[in-house]
mmCIF file of C-alpha atoms and ligand atoms in Angstrom:
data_model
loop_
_atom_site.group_PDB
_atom_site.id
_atom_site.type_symbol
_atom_site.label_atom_id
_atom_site.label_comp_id
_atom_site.label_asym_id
_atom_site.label_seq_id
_atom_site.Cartn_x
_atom_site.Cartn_y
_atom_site.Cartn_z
ATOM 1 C CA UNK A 1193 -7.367 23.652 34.801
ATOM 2 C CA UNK A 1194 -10.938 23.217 34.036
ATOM 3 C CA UNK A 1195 -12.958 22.202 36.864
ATOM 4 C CA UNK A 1196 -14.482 18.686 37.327
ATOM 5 C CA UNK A 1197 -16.961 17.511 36.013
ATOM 6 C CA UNK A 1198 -19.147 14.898 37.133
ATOM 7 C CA UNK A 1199 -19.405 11.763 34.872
ATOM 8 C CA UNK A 1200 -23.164 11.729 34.599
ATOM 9 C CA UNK A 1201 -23.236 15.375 33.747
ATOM 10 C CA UNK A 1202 -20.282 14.891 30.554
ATOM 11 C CA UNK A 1203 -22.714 11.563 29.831
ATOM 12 C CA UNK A 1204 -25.887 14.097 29.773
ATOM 13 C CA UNK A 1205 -23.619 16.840 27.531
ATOM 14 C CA UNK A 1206 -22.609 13.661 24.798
ATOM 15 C CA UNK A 1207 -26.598 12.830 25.073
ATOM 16 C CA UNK A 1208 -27.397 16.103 23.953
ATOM 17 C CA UNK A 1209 -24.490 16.584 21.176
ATOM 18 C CA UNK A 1210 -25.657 13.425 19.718
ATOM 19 C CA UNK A 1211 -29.347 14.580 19.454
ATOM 20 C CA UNK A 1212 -28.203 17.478 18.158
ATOM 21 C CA UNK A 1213 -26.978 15.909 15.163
ATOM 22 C CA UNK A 1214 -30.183 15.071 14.244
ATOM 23 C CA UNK A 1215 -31.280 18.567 12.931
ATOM 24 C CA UNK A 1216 -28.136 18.657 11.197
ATOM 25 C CA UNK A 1217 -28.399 20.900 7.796
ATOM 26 C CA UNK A 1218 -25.532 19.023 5.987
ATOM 27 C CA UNK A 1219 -27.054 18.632 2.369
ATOM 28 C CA UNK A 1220 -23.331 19.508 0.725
ATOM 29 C CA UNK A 1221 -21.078 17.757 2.906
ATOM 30 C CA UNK A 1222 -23.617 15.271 4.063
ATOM 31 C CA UNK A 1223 -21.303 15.624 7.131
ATOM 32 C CA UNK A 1224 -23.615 15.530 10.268
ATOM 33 C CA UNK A 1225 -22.029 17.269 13.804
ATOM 34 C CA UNK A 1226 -23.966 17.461 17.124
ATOM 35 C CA UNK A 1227 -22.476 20.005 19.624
ATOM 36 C CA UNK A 1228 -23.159 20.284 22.970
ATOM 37 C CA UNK A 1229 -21.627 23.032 25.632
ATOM 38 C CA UNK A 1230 -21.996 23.266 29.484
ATOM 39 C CA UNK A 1231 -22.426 26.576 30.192
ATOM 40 C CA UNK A 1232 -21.586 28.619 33.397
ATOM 41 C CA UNK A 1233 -25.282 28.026 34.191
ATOM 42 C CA UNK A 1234 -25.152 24.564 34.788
ATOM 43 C CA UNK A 1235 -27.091 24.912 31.625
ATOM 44 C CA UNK A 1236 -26.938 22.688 28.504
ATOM 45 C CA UNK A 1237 -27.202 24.542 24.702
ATOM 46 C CA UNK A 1238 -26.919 22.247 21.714
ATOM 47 C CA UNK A 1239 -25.892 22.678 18.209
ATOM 48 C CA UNK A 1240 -25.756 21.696 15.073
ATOM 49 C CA UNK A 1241 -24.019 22.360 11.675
ATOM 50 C CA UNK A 1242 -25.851 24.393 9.382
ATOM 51 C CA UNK A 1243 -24.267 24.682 5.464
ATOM 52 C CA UNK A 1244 -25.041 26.898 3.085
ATOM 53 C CA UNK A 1245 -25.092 27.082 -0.858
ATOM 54 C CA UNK A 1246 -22.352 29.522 -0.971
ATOM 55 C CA UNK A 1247 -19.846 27.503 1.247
ATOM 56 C CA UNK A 1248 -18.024 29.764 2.990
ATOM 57 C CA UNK A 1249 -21.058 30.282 4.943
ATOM 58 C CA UNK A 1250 -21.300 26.907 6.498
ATOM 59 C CA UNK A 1251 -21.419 27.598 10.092
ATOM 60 C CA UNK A 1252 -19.964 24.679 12.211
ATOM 61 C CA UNK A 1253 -22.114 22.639 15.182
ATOM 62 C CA UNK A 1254 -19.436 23.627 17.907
ATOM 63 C CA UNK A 1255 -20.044 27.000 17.159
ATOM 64 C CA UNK A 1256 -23.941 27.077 16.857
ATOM 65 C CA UNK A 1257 -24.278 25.685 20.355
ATOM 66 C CA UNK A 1258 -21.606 28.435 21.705
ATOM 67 C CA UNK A 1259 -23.627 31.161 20.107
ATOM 68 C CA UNK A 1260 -26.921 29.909 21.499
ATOM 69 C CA UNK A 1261 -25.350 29.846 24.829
ATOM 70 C CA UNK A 1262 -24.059 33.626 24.607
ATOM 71 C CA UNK A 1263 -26.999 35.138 23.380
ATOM 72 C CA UNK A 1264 -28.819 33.516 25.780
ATOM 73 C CA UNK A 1265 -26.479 35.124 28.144
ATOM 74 C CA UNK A 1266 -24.133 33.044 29.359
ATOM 75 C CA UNK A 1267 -20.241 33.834 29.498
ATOM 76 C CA UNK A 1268 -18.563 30.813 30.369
ATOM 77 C CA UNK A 1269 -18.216 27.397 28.565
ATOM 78 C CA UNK A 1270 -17.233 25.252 30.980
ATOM 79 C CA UNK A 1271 -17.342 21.641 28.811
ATOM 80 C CA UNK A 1272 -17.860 21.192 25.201
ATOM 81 C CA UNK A 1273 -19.301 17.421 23.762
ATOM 82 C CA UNK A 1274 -18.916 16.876 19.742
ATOM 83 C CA UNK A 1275 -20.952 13.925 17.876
ATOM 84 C CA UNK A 1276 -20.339 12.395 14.520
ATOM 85 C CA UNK A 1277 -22.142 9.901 13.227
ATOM 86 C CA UNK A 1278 -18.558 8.104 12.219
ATOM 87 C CA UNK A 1279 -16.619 5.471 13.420
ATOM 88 C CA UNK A 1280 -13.764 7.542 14.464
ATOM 89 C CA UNK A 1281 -14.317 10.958 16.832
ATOM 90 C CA UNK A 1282 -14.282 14.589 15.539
ATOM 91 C CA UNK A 1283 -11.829 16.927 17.248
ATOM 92 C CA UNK A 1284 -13.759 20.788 16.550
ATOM 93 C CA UNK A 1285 -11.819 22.705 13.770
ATOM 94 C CA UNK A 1286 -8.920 25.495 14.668
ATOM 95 C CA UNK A 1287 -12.100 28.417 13.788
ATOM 96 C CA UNK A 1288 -13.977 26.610 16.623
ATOM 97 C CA UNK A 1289 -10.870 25.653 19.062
ATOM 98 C CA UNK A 1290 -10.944 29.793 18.588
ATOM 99 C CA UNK A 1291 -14.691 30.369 19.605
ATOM 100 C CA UNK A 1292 -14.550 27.935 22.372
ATOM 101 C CA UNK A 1293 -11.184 30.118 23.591
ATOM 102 C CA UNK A 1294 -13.164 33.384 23.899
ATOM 103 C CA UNK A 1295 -15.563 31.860 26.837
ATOM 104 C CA UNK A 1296 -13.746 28.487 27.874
ATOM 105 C CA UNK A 1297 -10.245 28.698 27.842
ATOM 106 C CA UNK A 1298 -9.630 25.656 29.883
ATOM 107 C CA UNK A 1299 -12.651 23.976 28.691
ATOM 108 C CA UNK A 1300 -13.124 20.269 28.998
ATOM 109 C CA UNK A 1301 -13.770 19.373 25.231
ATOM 110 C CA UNK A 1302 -14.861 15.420 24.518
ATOM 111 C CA UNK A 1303 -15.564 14.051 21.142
ATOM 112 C CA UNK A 1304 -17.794 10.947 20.893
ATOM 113 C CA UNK A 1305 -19.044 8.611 17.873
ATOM 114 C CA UNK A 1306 -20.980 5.652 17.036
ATOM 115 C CA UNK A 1307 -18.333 2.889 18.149
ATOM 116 C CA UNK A 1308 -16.382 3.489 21.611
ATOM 117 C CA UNK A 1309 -13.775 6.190 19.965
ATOM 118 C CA UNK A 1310 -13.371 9.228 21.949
ATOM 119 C CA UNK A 1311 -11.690 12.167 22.381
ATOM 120 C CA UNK A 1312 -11.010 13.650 25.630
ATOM 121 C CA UNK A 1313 -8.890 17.234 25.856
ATOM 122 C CA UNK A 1314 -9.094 20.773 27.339
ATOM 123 C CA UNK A 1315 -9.019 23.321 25.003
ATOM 124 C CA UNK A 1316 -5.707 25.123 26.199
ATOM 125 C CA UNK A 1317 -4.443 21.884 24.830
ATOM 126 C CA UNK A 1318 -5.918 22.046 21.737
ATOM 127 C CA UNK A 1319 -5.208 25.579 21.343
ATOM 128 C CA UNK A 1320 -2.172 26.004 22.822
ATOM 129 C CA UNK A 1321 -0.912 30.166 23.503
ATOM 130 C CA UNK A 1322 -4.043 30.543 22.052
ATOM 131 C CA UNK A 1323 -5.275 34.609 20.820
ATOM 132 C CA UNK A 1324 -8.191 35.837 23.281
ATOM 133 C CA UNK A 1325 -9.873 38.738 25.416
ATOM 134 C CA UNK A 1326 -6.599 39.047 27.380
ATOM 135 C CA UNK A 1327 -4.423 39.983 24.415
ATOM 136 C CA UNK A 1328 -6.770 43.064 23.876
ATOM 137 C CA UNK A 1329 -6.737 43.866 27.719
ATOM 138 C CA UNK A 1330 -9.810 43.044 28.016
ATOM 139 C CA UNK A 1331 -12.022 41.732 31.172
ATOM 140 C CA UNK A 1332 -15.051 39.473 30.609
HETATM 141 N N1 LIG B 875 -17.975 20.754 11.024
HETATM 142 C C1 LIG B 875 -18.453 20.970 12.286
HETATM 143 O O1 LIG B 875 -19.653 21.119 12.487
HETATM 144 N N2 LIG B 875 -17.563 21.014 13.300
HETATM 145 C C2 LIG B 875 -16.213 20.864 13.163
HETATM 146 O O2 LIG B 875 -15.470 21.021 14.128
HETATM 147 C C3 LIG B 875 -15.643 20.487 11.860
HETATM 148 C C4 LIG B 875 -16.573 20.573 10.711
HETATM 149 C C5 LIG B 875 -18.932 20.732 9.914
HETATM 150 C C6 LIG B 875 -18.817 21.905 8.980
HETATM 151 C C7 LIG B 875 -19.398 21.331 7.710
HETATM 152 O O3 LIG B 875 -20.803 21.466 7.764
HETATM 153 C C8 LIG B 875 -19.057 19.852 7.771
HETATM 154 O O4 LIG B 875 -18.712 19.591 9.126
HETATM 155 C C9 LIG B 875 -17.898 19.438 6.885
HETATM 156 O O5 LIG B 875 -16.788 20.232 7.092
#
């Protein structure tokens, strides 16, 4: 189960997915996605999607944030917050579900937008008998 979290602090984490969003680098899909993720820290890292001309290559915002958080150290994702600018909320894609697995397998993952829509799930529930470190034996 993933641990608690405080209301204010999952208010802070949707404060900082949606200005995320703002740096968005969307020019293809004009798709813009603000990621936040509470890291083991206590620590907030933010994200944003970032396309590129040869598609493939469009990295998501759920997965920018994670990767700012691990190479800034950190090893455990303890809530992830996703913003669209829409009217419905954006659940993160299965690549991301799979990133988010690899540090926050219980995660608390919320999805806001601009009219009271939201999402709120763990990620074991999203990614149910989900593929991770344990399946290689390995110990993080
Ligand atoms: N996108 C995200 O940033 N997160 C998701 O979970 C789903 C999709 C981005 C990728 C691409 O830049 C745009 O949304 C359209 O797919």
């Amino acid at each position: 189960m993933p641990a608690k979290i405080p209301a204010p602090l999952c208010r802070k984490l949707e404060k900082a997915a949606r200005a995320a969003a703002k740096a968005s680098y969307s020019p293809y899909s004009k798709f813009r996605v603000g990621a936040a993720v509470l890291a083991g820290s206590g620590k907030i890292y933010s994200g944003t999607n970032i396309e590129n001309a040869s598609y493939g290559l469009c990295n998501c915002a759920e997965r920018t944030a994670i990767f700012t958080a691990a190479a800034a150290g950190e090893r455990i994702v303890q809530a992830v917050a996703v913003y669209t600018p829409t009217q419905t909320a954006t659940a993160p894609c299965g690549a991301c579900r799979q990133v988010i697995n690899e540090f926050g397998p219980t995660a608390l993952v919320i999805s806001v937008c601009n009219s009271a829509a939201r999402l709120e799930s763990t990620l074991d529930r999203l990614l149910p008998s989900a593929f991770g470190p344990k399946a290689l034996r390995v110990r993080r």
